[in-house]
Amino acid sequence: IIGAINGPAATGGLELALGCDIRIASRAARFTDTHVRVGALPGWGLSQRLSRLIGEGRAKEMSLTARWIDADLALTWGLVNHVVEPDRLLATSMEIACQMAGASIDMLKAYKSLIGRGAAMPLGDAMRLEQDEALAASGSFDPSAMRNRR
């Protein structure tokens, strides 16, 4: 999922952006989490996704102050992958989509899944997961035998 953000992404809008695999922001984009101002806790994953993406300290600053950050700071913090001029937002998003479309859909799904599952594990376990998946994909071994050994 490629998110093209061309304006304010506040609270729920930020949560939607965090659900994207790749985020491209125009220079007109800005981001805030106002949950503390409205007296509600997030329910779509913001508290967990944001801290994993930009770090716990930055996530706390952003969420506990409810201040806006602009697209350039979002890029510096790792919240977005690219910042472009507003008139290049759609074209840039489509270029990235076309690059992805050049790969097998099954490979894209498998790789996305591998990244997501590995990110939820300690590094050593994630490294073993990657090795197991690569060997299983090559057809040279039975992954269930490896899982049964653990």
Backbone as numpy.savetxt, mean C-alpha at the origin, in Angstrom:
# Nx Ny Nz CAx CAy CAz Cx Cy Cz
-4.55 -2.46 -7.45 -5.40 -1.29 -7.45 -4.50 -0.06 -7.45
-4.70 0.80 -8.41 -3.95 2.04 -8.52 -4.88 3.18 -8.14
-4.49 3.94 -7.11 -5.26 5.08 -6.68 -4.69 6.35 -7.27
-5.51 7.12 -7.95 -5.11 8.42 -8.50 -5.80 9.49 -7.66
-5.03 10.19 -6.83 -5.58 11.13 -5.87 -5.34 12.54 -6.38
-6.43 13.29 -6.58 -6.32 14.60 -7.22 -6.94 15.71 -6.38
-7.01 15.52 -5.08 -7.60 16.52 -4.21 -7.48 16.05 -2.78
-8.34 16.56 -1.91 -8.24 16.16 -0.51 -8.66 14.71 -0.28
-7.86 14.00 0.49 -8.18 12.63 0.93 -8.21 12.70 2.45
-9.40 12.89 2.99 -9.57 13.09 4.43 -10.28 11.89 5.06
-9.72 11.39 6.13 -10.32 10.37 6.96 -10.73 9.15 6.12
-12.00 9.00 5.78 -12.44 7.87 4.97 -11.79 7.85 3.60
-11.56 9.02 3.03 -10.86 9.09 1.75 -9.42 8.61 1.87
-8.79 8.93 3.00 -7.44 8.43 3.26 -7.47 6.92 3.42
-8.49 6.42 4.12 -8.61 4.97 4.28 -8.78 4.28 2.93
-9.54 4.87 2.03 -9.68 4.30 0.68 -8.35 4.32 -0.05
-7.62 5.41 0.05 -6.31 5.50 -0.60 -5.35 4.44 -0.05
-5.41 4.20 1.25 -4.53 3.21 1.86 -4.85 1.79 1.39
-6.05 1.57 0.90 -6.42 0.27 0.37 -5.86 0.00 -1.02
-5.25 1.00 -1.64 -4.69 0.85 -2.98 -3.27 0.27 -2.90
-2.91 -0.48 -3.92 -1.56 -1.05 -3.98 -0.53 0.02 -4.34
-0.91 0.91 -5.21 -0.04 1.99 -5.68 -0.86 3.27 -5.61
-0.27 4.33 -5.07 -0.96 5.61 -4.96 -0.17 6.67 -5.73
-0.87 7.35 -6.64 -0.28 8.43 -7.41 -1.06 9.69 -7.05
-0.35 10.71 -6.65 -1.00 11.95 -6.23 -0.66 13.08 -7.19
-1.64 13.91 -7.45 -1.33 15.15 -8.16 -0.83 16.16 -7.12
-0.24 17.21 -7.59 0.23 18.25 -6.67 -0.94 18.90 -5.92
-2.16 18.69 -6.40 -3.35 19.22 -5.73 -3.82 18.32 -4.59
-3.24 17.13 -4.46 -3.67 16.20 -3.41 -3.13 16.63 -2.05
-3.91 16.32 -1.03 -3.47 16.51 0.35 -4.21 15.48 1.20
-3.65 15.19 2.35 -4.09 14.05 3.13 -4.22 14.42 4.61
-5.25 13.87 5.26 -5.41 14.04 6.70 -6.23 12.90 7.27
-6.02 12.67 8.55 -6.83 11.72 9.31 -7.48 12.53 10.43
-8.77 12.72 10.35 -9.47 13.55 11.34 -10.28 12.73 12.34
-9.99 11.46 12.47 -10.75 10.63 13.42 -10.75 11.24 14.82
-9.60 11.75 15.28 -9.56 12.31 16.64 -10.44 13.54 16.76
-10.61 14.29 15.70 -11.46 15.50 15.74 -12.94 15.17 15.77
-13.31 14.07 15.10 -14.73 13.71 15.05 -15.11 12.72 16.15
-14.12 12.28 16.93 -14.39 11.40 18.06 -14.74 9.98 17.68
-14.09 9.48 16.65 -14.35 8.10 16.21 -13.03 7.40 15.93
-13.02 6.11 16.18 -11.85 5.31 15.81 -12.03 4.80 14.38
-10.95 4.66 13.63 -11.07 4.16 12.27 -11.55 2.71 12.27
-12.27 2.35 11.22 -12.79 0.99 11.13 -12.47 0.28 9.82
-11.72 0.94 8.95 -11.39 0.34 7.65 -9.90 0.07 7.52
-9.18 0.03 8.63 -7.77 -0.34 8.60 -6.78 0.80 8.67
-7.24 2.03 8.78 -6.31 3.17 8.75 -5.24 3.08 9.83
-5.60 2.76 11.05 -4.61 2.78 12.13 -3.51 1.75 11.92
-3.81 0.69 11.21 -2.81 -0.35 10.97 -2.06 -0.15 9.67
-2.79 0.20 8.62 -2.14 0.38 7.31 -1.22 1.60 7.28
-1.68 2.71 7.85 -0.89 3.94 7.80 0.44 3.75 8.51
0.43 3.17 9.71 1.68 3.00 10.46 2.62 2.04 9.76
2.10 1.03 9.11 2.96 0.09 8.38 3.55 0.74 7.14
2.83 1.68 6.57 3.28 2.33 5.35 4.29 3.45 5.60
4.02 4.32 6.57 4.87 5.49 6.77 5.65 5.47 8.08
5.44 4.44 8.88 6.12 4.34 10.17 5.22 4.80 11.30
5.45 4.22 12.45 4.59 4.49 13.60 4.63 5.96 14.03
5.81 6.54 14.08 5.92 7.93 14.54 5.21 8.91 13.62
5.40 8.74 12.32 4.72 9.63 11.37 3.22 9.41 11.39
2.80 8.15 11.51 1.36 7.86 11.57 0.74 8.50 12.80
1.44 8.41 13.94 0.91 9.05 15.14 0.83 10.56 14.96
1.85 11.15 14.39 1.81 12.59 14.15 0.63 12.97 13.27
0.47 12.24 12.19 -0.59 12.57 11.25 -1.97 12.35 11.88
-2.16 11.24 12.56 -3.48 10.90 13.11 -3.81 11.65 14.39
-2.84 11.86 15.25 -3.14 12.49 16.53 -3.23 14.01 16.44
-2.64 14.60 15.39 -2.76 16.05 15.20 -3.86 16.42 14.22
-4.25 15.47 13.38 -5.24 15.70 12.32 -4.80 16.79 11.35
-3.51 17.02 11.26 -3.05 18.06 10.34 -2.98 17.52 8.91
-3.08 18.43 7.97 -3.00 18.09 6.56 -1.54 17.95 6.15
-1.25 17.01 5.28 0.07 16.96 4.65 -0.14 17.06 3.14
0.78 17.76 2.50 0.65 17.95 1.05 1.26 16.76 0.31
1.10 16.77 -1.00 1.54 15.65 -1.82 3.05 15.42 -1.72
3.82 16.49 -1.68 5.28 16.33 -1.62 5.72 15.68 -0.31
5.11 16.08 0.81 5.44 15.44 2.08 4.95 14.00 2.08
3.78 13.76 1.49 3.27 12.38 1.38 4.25 11.50 0.61
4.87 12.04 -0.42 5.88 11.29 -1.18 7.12 11.04 -0.33
7.58 12.07 0.36 8.75 11.93 1.23 8.51 10.88 2.30
7.33 10.85 2.87 6.99 9.90 3.93 6.67 8.51 3.41
6.48 8.35 2.10 6.15 7.04 1.54 4.67 6.75 1.47
3.85 7.74 1.69 2.40 7.55 1.61 1.94 7.38 0.17
2.61 8.05 -0.77 2.31 7.90 -2.19 3.56 7.48 -2.93
3.37 6.88 -4.09 4.49 6.41 -4.90 5.04 7.48 -5.83
4.14 8.35 -6.31 4.52 9.39 -7.28 3.69 10.64 -7.03
4.28 11.79 -7.36 3.55 13.06 -7.38 3.75 13.65 -8.77
2.63 14.01 -9.40 2.67 14.55 -10.75 1.79 15.79 -10.83
1.94 16.53 -11.90 1.06 17.67 -12.13 -0.36 17.15 -12.37
-1.37 17.91 -11.98 -2.75 17.43 -12.12 -3.10 16.95 -13.53
-2.60 17.63 -14.55 -2.94 17.22 -15.91 -2.22 15.95 -16.36
-1.29 15.44 -15.55 -0.58 14.18 -15.87 -1.04 13.01 -15.01
-1.98 13.25 -14.11 -2.37 12.20 -13.17 -2.95 10.97 -13.86
-3.92 11.16 -14.71 -4.55 10.02 -15.37 -3.56 9.31 -16.29
-2.80 10.08 -17.06 -1.84 9.47 -17.99 -0.78 8.66 -17.24
-0.28 9.20 -16.13 0.72 8.48 -15.35 0.13 7.21 -14.76
-1.09 7.29 -14.26 -1.77 6.12 -13.72 -1.96 5.05 -14.79
-2.34 5.47 -15.97 -2.54 4.53 -17.08 -1.22 3.92 -17.54
-0.14 4.69 -17.54 1.17 4.14 -17.91 1.57 3.02 -16.96
1.37 3.23 -15.67 1.71 2.21 -14.68 0.79 0.99 -14.86
-0.49 1.23 -15.09 -1.42 0.12 -15.31 -1.02 -0.69 -16.54
-0.60 -0.02 -17.61 -0.18 -0.73 -18.82 1.09 -1.54 -18.58
2.01 -1.00 -17.78 3.21 -1.77 -17.44 2.82 -3.05 -16.69
1.89 -2.93 -15.77 1.43 -4.09 -15.02 0.68 -5.07 -15.93
-0.08 -4.53 -16.86 -0.88 -5.38 -17.75 0.00 -6.22 -18.68
1.27 -5.86 -18.78 2.19 -6.63 -19.60 2.61 -7.94 -18.94
2.24 -8.15 -17.71 2.57 -9.39 -16.99 1.35 -10.29 -16.94
1.58 -11.55 -16.67 0.50 -12.53 -16.51 -0.36 -12.14 -15.31
-1.67 -12.21 -15.46 -2.57 -11.89 -14.35 -2.35 -12.84 -13.19
-2.08 -14.10 -13.49 -1.83 -15.06 -12.41 -0.55 -14.70 -11.65
0.47 -14.24 -12.36 1.71 -13.85 -11.70 1.49 -12.59 -10.86
0.75 -11.63 -11.40 0.46 -10.42 -10.63 -0.27 -10.76 -9.33
-1.27 -11.63 -9.41 -2.02 -12.03 -8.22 -1.12 -12.74 -7.22
-0.31 -13.68 -7.73 0.55 -14.45 -6.84 1.58 -13.56 -6.16
2.17 -12.64 -6.91 3.20 -11.77 -6.34 2.60 -10.80 -5.32
1.44 -10.24 -5.66 0.76 -9.34 -4.72 0.43 -10.08 -3.43
-0.05 -11.30 -3.54 -0.37 -12.11 -2.37 0.89 -12.41 -1.55
1.98 -12.73 -2.23 3.23 -13.03 -1.54 3.72 -11.82 -0.76
3.68 -10.66 -1.35 4.10 -9.44 -0.65 3.21 -9.19 0.57
1.91 -9.30 0.40 0.98 -9.05 1.51 1.14 -10.05 2.64
1.23 -11.34 2.31 1.38 -12.34 3.36 2.73 -12.21 4.05
3.78 -11.93 3.30 5.10 -11.78 3.89 5.20 -10.57 4.79
4.51 -9.50 4.43 4.56 -8.28 5.24 3.96 -8.49 6.62
3.11 -9.49 6.75 2.46 -9.77 8.04 3.28 -10.72 8.91
4.46 -11.10 8.44 5.28 -12.08 9.16 6.61 -11.48 9.58
7.27 -12.10 10.54 8.66 -11.73 10.81 9.51 -12.02 9.56
10.60 -11.29 9.37 11.40 -11.39 8.16 11.85 -12.82 7.86
12.33 -13.54 8.85 12.81 -14.90 8.61 11.71 -15.80 8.07
10.52 -15.71 8.66 9.38 -16.50 8.19 8.98 -16.08 6.77
9.02 -14.78 6.51 8.66 -14.28 5.19 9.67 -14.75 4.14
10.94 -14.80 4.50 11.96 -15.31 3.58 11.70 -16.78 3.24
11.34 -17.57 4.25 11.02 -18.98 4.01 9.76 -19.11 3.14
8.77 -18.27 3.41 7.56 -18.27 2.59 7.91 -18.02 1.13
8.75 -17.02 0.88 9.14 -16.71 -0.49 9.84 -17.90 -1.14
10.75 -18.51 -0.43 11.47 -19.67 -0.98 10.51 -20.81 -1.27
9.60 -21.09 -0.33 8.61 -22.16 -0.52 7.74 -21.88 -1.74
7.28 -20.64 -1.87 6.40 -20.29 -2.99 7.15 -20.37 -4.32
8.40 -19.93 -4.34 9.19 -19.98 -5.58 9.43 -21.43 -5.99
9.77 -22.27 -5.04 9.97 -23.69 -5.36 8.68 -24.36 -5.79
7.59 -24.04 -5.11 6.30 -24.62 -5.47 5.89 -24.20 -6.88
6.13 -22.95 -7.22 5.77 -22.44 -8.54 6.61 -23.09 -9.64
7.83 -23.49 -9.29 8.69 -24.14 -10.29 8.33 -25.60 -10.48
7.47 -26.13 -9.59 7.04 -27.51 -9.71 8.06 -28.53 -9.22
9.10 -28.05 -8.54 10.17 -28.96 -8.15 10.05 -29.49 -6.73
8.95 -29.14 -6.07 8.82 -29.67 -4.72 7.39 -29.57 -4.23
7.08 -30.34 -3.22 5.73 -30.38 -2.65 5.68 -29.45 -1.45
5.03 -28.26 -1.57 5.03 -27.29 -0.46 4.36 -27.83 0.79
3.40 -28.76 0.65 2.74 -29.30 1.85 3.73 -30.08 2.70
4.72 -30.69 2.08 5.73 -31.42 2.86 6.56 -30.46 3.70
6.85 -29.29 3.15 7.61 -28.29 3.90 6.77 -27.76 5.07
5.51 -27.48 4.83 4.66 -26.94 5.88 4.48 -27.93 7.01
4.45 -29.22 6.69 4.27 -30.25 7.71 5.50 -30.39 8.60
6.67 -29.94 8.11 7.90 -30.04 8.90 7.95 -28.96 9.96
7.19 -27.90 9.84 7.27 -26.78 10.78 6.48 -27.03 12.01
